[in-house]
XYZ file of N, CA and C in Angstrom:
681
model
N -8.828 -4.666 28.914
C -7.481 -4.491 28.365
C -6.820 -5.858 28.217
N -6.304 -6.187 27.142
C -5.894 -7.399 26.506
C -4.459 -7.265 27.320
N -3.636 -8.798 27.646
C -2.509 -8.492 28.268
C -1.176 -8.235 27.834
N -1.166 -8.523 26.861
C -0.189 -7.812 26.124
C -0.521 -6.019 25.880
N -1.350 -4.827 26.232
C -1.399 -3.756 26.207
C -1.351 -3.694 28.150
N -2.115 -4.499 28.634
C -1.836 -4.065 30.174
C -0.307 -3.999 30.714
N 0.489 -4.767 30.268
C 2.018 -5.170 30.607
C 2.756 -3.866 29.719
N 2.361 -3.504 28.481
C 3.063 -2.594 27.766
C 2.977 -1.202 28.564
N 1.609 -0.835 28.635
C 1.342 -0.107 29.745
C 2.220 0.272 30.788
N 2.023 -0.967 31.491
C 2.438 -1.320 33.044
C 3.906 -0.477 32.777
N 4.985 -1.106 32.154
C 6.160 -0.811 31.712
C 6.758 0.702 31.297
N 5.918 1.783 31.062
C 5.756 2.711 30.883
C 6.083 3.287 32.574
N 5.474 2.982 33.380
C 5.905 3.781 34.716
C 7.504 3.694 35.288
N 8.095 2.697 34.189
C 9.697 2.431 34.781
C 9.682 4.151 34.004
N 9.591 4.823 33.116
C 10.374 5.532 32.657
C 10.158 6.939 33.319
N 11.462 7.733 33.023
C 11.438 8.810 34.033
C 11.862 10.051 33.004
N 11.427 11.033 33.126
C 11.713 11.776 32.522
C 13.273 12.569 32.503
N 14.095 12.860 31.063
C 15.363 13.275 30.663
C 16.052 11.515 30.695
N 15.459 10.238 30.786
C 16.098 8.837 29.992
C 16.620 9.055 28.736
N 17.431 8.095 28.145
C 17.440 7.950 26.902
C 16.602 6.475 27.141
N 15.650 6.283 26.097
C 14.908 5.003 26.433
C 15.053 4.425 25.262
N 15.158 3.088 25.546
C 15.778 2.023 24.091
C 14.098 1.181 23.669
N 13.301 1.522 23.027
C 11.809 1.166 22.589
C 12.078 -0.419 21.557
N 11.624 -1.303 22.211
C 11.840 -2.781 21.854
C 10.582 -2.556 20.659
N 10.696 -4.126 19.721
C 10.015 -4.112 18.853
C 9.092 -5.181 19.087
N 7.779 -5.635 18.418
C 7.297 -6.505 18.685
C 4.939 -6.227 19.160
N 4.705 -7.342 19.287
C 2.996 -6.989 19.331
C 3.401 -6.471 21.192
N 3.742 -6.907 21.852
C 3.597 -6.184 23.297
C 4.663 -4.717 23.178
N 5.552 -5.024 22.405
C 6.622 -3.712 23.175
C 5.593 -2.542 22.316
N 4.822 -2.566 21.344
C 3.769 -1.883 20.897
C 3.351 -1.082 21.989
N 3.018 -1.627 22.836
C 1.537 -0.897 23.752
C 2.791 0.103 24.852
N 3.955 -0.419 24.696
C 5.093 0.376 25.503
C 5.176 1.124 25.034
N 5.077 1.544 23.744
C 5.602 2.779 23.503
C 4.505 3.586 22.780
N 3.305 3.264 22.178
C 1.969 4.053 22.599
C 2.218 4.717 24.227
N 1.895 4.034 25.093
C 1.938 4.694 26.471
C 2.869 5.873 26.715
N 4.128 5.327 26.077
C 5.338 6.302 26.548
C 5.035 7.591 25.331
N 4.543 7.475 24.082
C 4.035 8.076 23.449
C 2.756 8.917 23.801
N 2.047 8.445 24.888
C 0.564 9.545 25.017
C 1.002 10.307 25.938
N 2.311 9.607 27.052
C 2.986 10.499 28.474
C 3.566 11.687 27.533
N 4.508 11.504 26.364
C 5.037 12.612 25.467
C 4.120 13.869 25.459
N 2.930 13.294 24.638
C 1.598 13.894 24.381
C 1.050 14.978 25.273
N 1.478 14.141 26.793
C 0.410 15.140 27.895
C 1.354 15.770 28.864
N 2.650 15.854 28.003
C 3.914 16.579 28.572
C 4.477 15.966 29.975
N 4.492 14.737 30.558
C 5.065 14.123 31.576
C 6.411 13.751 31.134
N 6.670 13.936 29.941
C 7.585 12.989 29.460
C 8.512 14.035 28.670
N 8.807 15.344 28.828
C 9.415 16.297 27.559
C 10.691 16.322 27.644
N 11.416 15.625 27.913
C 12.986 15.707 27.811
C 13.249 14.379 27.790
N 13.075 12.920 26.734
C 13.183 11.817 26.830
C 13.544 11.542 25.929
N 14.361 10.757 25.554
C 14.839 10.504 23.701
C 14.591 8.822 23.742
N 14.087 8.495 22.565
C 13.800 6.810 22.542
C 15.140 6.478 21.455
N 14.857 5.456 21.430
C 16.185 4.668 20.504
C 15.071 3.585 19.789
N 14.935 3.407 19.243
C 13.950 2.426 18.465
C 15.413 1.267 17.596
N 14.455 0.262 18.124
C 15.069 -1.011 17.923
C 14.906 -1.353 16.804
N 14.019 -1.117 15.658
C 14.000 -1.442 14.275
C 13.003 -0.073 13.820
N 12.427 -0.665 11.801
C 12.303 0.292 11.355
C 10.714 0.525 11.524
N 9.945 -0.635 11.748
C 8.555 -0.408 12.677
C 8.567 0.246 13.760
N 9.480 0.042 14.801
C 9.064 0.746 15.811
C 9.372 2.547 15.509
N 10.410 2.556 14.789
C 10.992 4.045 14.105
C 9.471 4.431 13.818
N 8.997 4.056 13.078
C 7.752 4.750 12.540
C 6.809 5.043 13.504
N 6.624 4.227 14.206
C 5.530 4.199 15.189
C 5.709 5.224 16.402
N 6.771 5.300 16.740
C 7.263 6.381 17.372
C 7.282 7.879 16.947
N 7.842 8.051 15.195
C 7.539 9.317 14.994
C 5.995 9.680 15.171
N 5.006 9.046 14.920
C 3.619 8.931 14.596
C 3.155 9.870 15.812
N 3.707 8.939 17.004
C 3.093 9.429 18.165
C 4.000 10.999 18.943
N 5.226 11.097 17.995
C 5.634 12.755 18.422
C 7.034 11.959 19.510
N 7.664 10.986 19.873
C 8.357 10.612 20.521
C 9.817 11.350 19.568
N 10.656 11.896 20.766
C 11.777 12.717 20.264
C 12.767 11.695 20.051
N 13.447 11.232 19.283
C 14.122 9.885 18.517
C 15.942 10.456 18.455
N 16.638 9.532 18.674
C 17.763 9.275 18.329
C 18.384 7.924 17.772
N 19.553 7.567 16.757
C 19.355 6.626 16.636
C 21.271 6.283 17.854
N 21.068 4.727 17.743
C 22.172 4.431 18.534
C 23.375 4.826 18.826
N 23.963 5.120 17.756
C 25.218 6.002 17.080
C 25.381 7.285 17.760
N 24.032 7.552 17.872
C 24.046 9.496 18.468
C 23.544 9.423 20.181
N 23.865 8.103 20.676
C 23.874 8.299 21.994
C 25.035 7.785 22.843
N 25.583 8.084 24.189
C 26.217 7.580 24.998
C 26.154 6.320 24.997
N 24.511 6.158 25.599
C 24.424 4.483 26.422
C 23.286 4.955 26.471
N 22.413 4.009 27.107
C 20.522 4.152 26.832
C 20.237 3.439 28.722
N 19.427 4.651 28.869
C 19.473 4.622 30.347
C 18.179 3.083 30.545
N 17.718 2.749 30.218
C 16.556 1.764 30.146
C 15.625 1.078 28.401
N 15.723 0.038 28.659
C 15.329 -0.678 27.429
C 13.900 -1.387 27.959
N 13.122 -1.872 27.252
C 11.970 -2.426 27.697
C 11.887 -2.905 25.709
N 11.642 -4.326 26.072
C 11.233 -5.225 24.937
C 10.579 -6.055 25.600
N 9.788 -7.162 24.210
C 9.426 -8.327 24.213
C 10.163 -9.702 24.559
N 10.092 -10.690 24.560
C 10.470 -11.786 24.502
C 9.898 -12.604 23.761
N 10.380 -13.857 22.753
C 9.426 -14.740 22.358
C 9.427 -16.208 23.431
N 10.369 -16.221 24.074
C 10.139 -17.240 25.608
C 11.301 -16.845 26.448
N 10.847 -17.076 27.420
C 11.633 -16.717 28.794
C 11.730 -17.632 30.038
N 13.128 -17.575 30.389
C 13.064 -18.147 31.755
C 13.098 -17.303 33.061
N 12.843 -18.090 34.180
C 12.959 -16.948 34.874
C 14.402 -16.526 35.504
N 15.344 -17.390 35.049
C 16.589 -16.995 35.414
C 17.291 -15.666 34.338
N 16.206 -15.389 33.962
C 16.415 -14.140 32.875
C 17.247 -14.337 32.032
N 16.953 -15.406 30.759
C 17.564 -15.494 29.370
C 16.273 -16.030 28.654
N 16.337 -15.777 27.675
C 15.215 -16.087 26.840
C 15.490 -15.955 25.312
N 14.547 -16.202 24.240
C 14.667 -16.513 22.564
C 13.985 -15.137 22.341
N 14.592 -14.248 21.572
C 14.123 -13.231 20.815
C 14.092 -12.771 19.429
N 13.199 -12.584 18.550
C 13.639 -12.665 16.827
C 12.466 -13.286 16.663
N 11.301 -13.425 17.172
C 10.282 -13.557 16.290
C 9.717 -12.571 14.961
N 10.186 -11.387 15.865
C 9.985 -10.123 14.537
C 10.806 -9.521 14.422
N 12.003 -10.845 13.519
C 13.460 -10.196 13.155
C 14.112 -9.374 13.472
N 14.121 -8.382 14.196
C 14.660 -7.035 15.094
C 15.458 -7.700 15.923
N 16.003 -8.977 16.394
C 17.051 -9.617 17.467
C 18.562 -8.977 17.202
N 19.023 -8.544 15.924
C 20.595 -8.250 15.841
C 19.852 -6.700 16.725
N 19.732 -5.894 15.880
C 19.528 -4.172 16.387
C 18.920 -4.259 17.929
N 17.909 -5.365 17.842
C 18.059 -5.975 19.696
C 18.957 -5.900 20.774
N 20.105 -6.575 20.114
C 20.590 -6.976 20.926
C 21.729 -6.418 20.905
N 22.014 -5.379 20.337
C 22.962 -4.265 20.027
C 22.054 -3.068 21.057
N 21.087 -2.802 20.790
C 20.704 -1.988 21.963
C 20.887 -2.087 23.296
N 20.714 -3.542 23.327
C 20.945 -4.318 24.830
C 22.216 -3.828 25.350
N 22.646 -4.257 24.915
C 24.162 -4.202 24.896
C 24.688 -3.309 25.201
N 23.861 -1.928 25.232
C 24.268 -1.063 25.526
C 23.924 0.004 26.481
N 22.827 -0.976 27.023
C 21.556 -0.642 27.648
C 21.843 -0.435 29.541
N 21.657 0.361 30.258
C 21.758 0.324 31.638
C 21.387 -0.527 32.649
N 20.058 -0.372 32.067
C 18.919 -1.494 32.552
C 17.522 -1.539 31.314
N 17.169 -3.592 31.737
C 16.510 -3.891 30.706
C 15.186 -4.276 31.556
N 14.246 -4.284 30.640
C 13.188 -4.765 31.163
C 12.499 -5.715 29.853
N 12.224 -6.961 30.153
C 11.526 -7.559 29.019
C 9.926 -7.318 29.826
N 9.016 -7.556 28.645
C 7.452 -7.342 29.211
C 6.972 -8.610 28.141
N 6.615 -9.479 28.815
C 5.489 -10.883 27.946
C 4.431 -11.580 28.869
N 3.578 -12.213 27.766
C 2.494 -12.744 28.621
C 2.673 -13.951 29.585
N 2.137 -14.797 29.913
C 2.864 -15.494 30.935
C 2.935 -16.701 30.438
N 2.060 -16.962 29.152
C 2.743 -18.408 28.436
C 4.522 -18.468 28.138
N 4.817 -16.986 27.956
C 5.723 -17.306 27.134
C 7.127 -17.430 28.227
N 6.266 -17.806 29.408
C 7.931 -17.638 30.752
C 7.386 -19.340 30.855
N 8.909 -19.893 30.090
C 8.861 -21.473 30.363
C 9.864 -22.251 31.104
N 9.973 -23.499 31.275
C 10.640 -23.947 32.055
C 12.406 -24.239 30.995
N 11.869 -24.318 29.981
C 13.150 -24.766 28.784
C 13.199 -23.752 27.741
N 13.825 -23.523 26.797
C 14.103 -22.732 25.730
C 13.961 -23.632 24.626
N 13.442 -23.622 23.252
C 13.613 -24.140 22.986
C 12.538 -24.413 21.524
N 10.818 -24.515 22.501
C 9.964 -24.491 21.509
C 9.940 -23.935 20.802
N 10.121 -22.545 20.781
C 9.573 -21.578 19.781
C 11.014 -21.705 18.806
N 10.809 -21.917 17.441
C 11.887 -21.718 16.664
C 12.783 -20.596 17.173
N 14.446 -21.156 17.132
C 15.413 -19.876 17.493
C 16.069 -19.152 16.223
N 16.044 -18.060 16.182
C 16.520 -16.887 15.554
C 17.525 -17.182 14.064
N 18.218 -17.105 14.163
C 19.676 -16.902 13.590
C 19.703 -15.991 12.196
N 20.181 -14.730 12.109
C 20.112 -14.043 11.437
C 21.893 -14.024 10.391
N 21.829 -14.262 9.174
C 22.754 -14.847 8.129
C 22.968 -14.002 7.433
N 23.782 -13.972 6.412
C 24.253 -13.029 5.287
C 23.836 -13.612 3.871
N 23.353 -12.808 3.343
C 22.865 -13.599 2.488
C 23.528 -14.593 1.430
N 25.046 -13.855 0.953
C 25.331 -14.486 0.704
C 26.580 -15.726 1.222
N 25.894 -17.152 0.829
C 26.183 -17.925 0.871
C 25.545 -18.778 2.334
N 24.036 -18.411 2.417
C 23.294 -18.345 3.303
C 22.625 -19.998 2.719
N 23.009 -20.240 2.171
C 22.424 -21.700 1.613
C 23.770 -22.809 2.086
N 24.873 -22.388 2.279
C 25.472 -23.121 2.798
C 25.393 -23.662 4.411
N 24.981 -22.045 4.739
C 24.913 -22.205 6.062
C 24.040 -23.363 6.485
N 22.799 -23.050 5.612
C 21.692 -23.293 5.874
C 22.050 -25.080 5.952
N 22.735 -25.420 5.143
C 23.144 -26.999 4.944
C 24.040 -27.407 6.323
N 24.508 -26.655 7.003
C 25.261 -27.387 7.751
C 24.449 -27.309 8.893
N 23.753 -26.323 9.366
C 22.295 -26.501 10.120
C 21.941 -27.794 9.972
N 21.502 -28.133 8.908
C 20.617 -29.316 8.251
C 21.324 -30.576 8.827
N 23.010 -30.325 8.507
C 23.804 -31.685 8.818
C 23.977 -31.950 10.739
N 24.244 -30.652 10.884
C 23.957 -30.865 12.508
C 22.783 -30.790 13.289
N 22.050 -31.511 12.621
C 20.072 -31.852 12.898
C 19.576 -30.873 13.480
N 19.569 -29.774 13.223
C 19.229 -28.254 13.605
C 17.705 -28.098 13.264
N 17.552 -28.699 12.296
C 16.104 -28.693 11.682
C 15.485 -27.137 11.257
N 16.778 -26.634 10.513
C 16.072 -25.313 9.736
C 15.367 -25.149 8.878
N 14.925 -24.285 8.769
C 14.415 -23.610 7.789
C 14.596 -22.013 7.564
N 14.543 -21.872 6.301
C 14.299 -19.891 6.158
C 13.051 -19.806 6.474
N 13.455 -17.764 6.776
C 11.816 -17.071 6.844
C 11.512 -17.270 5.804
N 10.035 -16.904 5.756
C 10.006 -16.404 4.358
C 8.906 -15.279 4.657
N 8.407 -14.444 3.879
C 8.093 -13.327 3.594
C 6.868 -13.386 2.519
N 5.751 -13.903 2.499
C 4.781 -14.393 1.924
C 5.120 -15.817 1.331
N 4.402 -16.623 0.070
C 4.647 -17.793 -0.448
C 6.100 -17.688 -1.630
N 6.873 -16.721 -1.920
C 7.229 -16.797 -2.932
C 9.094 -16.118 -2.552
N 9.072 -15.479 -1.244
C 10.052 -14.418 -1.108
C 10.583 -15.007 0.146
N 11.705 -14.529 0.359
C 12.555 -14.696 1.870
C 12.547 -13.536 2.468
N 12.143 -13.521 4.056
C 12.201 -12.656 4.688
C 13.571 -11.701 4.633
N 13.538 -10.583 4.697
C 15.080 -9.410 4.357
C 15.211 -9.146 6.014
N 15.912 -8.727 6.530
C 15.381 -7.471 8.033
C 16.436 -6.680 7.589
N 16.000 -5.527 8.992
C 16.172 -4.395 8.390
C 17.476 -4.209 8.092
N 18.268 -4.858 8.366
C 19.996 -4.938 7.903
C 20.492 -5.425 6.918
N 19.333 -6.325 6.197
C 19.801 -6.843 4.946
C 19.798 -7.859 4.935
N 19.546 -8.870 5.843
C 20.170 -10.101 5.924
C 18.762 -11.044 5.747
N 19.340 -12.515 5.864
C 18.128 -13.279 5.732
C 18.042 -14.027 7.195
N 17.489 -14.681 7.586
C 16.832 -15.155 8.683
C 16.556 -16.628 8.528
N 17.503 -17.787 9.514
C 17.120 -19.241 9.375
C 16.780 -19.563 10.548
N 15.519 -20.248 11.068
C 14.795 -20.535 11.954
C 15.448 -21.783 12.491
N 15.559 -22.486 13.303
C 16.145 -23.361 14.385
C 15.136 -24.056 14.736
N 14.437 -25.224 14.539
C 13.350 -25.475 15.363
C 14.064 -26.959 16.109
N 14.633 -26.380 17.001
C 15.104 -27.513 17.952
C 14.388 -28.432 19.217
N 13.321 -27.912 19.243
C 12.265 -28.248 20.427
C 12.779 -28.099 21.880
N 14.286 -28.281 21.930
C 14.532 -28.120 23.692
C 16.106 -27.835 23.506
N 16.426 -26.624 24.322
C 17.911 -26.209 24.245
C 17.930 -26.626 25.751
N 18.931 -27.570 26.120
C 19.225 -28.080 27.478
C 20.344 -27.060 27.895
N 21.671 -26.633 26.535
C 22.492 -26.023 27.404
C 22.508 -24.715 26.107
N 22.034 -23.347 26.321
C 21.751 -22.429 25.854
C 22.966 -21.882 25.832
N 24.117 -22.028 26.600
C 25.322 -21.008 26.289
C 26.556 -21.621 25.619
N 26.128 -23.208 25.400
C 26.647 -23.730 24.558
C 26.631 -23.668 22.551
N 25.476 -23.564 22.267
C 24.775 -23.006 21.346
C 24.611 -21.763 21.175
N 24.979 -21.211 21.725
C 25.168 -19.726 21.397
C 26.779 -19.679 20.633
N 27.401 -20.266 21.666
C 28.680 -20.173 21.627
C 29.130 -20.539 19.799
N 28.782 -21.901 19.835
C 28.766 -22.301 18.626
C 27.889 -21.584 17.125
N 26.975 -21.162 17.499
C 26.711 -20.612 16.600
C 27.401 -19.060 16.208
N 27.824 -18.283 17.325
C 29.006 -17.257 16.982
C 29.988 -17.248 16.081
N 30.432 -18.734 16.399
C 31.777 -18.807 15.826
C 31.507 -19.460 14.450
N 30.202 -19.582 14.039
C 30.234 -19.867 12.375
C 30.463 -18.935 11.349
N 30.888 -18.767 10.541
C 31.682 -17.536 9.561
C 29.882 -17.671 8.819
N 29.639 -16.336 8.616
C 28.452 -16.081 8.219
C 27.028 -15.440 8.894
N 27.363 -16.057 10.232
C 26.463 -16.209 11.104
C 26.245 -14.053 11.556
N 25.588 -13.711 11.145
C 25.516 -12.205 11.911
C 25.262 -12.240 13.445
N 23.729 -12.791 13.937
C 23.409 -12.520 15.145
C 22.800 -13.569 15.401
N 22.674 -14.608 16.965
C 21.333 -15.244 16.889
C 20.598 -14.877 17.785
N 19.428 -15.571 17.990
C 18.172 -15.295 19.482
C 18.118 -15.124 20.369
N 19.443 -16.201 21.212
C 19.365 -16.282 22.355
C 20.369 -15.356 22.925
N 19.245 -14.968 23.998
C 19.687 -13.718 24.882
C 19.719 -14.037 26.243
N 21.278 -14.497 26.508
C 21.304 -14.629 27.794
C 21.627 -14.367 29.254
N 20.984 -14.098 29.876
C 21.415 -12.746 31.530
C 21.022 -11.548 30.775
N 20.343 -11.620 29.914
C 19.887 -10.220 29.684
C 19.276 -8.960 30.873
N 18.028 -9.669 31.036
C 17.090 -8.539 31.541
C 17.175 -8.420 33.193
N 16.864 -7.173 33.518
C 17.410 -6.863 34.624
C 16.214 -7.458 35.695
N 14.933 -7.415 34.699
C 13.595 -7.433 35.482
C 12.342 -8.035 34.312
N 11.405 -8.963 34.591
C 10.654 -9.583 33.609
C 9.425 -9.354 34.352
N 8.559 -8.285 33.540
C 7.256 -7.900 33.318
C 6.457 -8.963 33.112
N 5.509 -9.836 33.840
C 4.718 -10.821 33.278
C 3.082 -10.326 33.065
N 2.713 -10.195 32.114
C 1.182 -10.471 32.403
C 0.280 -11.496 32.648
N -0.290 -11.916 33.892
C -1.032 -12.618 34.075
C -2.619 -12.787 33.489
N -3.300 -14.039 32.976
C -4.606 -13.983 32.557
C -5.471 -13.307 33.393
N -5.217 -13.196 34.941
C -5.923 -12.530 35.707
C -6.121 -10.763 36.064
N -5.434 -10.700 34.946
C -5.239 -9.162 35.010
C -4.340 -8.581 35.796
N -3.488 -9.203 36.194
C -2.370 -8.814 37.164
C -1.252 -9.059 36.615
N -0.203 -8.029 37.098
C 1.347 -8.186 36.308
C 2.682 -8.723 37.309
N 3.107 -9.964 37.289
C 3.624 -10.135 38.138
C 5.412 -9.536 37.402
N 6.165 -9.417 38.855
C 7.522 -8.795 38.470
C 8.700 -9.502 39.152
N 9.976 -10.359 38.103
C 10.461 -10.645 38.182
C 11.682 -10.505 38.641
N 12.106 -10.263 39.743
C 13.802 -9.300 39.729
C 14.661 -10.755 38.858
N 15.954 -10.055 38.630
C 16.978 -10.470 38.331
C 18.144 -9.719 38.954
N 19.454 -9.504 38.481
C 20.336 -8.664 38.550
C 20.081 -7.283 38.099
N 20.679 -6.639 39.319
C 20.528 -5.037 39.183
C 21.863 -4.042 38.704
């Protein structure tokens, strides 16, 4: 078992039956909700409603028979379990590798308790490497994109094969951040909020309640945070 399906797995025993469960998007939160999908299957699981974080995981969920609500038609979501694209262990980390970070982090948000699940490269000491998020409107998304540029942000757009810009599922377009090292993460957040245009960005911080690691050794180590 590859570790990104052992950790997705693993993550599956937080859930309890009659949750509302918030189903993250992404190659690991995948194997989370297969699992929570075969428990459906073999009736451990018959009174559970998922919330799917974008329109992949929507699908993937009906597939497997998971009883669905969307955000709107719930209270609050008793447990969330997503990915991360890096993490610290003081529990904040970059999310939006697979554009799903706004509906992310709107789930979050609303979420009881979170659980991120990643492999163990991706729990680092800084934030920073992996390009950060920032999800834009389209229009006038070229301006934005310029003042990125002027405050050495070093963006770029998605793009969506050689010819197209990435859409997500809200409509919007997506400018990547490749800053190499965020020293102060709630500073940059901050600032990027307050740009007129700006919809959502990556960084997610004090999020998770608890960080799922998979180890190369086949073992899952578990992170507390705040409860």
């Amino acid at each position: 078992m590859n570790p990104k399906e052992l950790v997705g797995r693993k993550a599956a025993e937080y859930v309890q039956d009659g949750m509302v469960v918030g189903l993250g998007t992404g190659s690991t939160a995948y194997w989370f909700v297969d699992e929570v999908g075969q428990r459906v299957k073999n009736g451990e699981l018959p009174n559970i409603v998922g919330v799917p974080t974008s329109k992949q995981t929507e699908m993937q969920a009906r597939e497997l028979g998971i009883p669905l609500a969307q955000l709107d038609e719930v209270n609050s979501i008793d447990l969330l379990v997503d990915g991360a694209d890096e993490c610290l262990r003081s529990m904040s980390g970059i999310k939006g590798g697979g554009g799903a970070h706004l509906i992310e982090k709107i789930v979050a948000e609303n979420s009881h308790e979170i659980i991120w699940i990643v492999t163990e490269e991706k729990v680092v000491d800084y934030l920073g490497a992996f390009p950060l998020p920032v999800e834009v409107i389209q229009t006038g998304s070229w301006n934005i994109f310029r003042a990125f540029e002027n405050a050495g942000m070093n963006p770029s757009f998605r793009k969506k094969g050689k010819d197209s810009l990435f859409v997500t599922d809200s409509g919007n377009y997506i400018i990547d951040l490749h800053l190499g090292r965020i020293d102060q993460p709630q500073q940059v957040a901050h600032e990027l909020k307050t740009m007129v245009g700006v919809v959502e960005h990556g960084l997610f911080i004090n999020y998770p309640n608890r960080i799922l690691v998979a180890k190369n050794d086949g073992t899952v180590e578990v992170i507390e945070g705040q409860q």
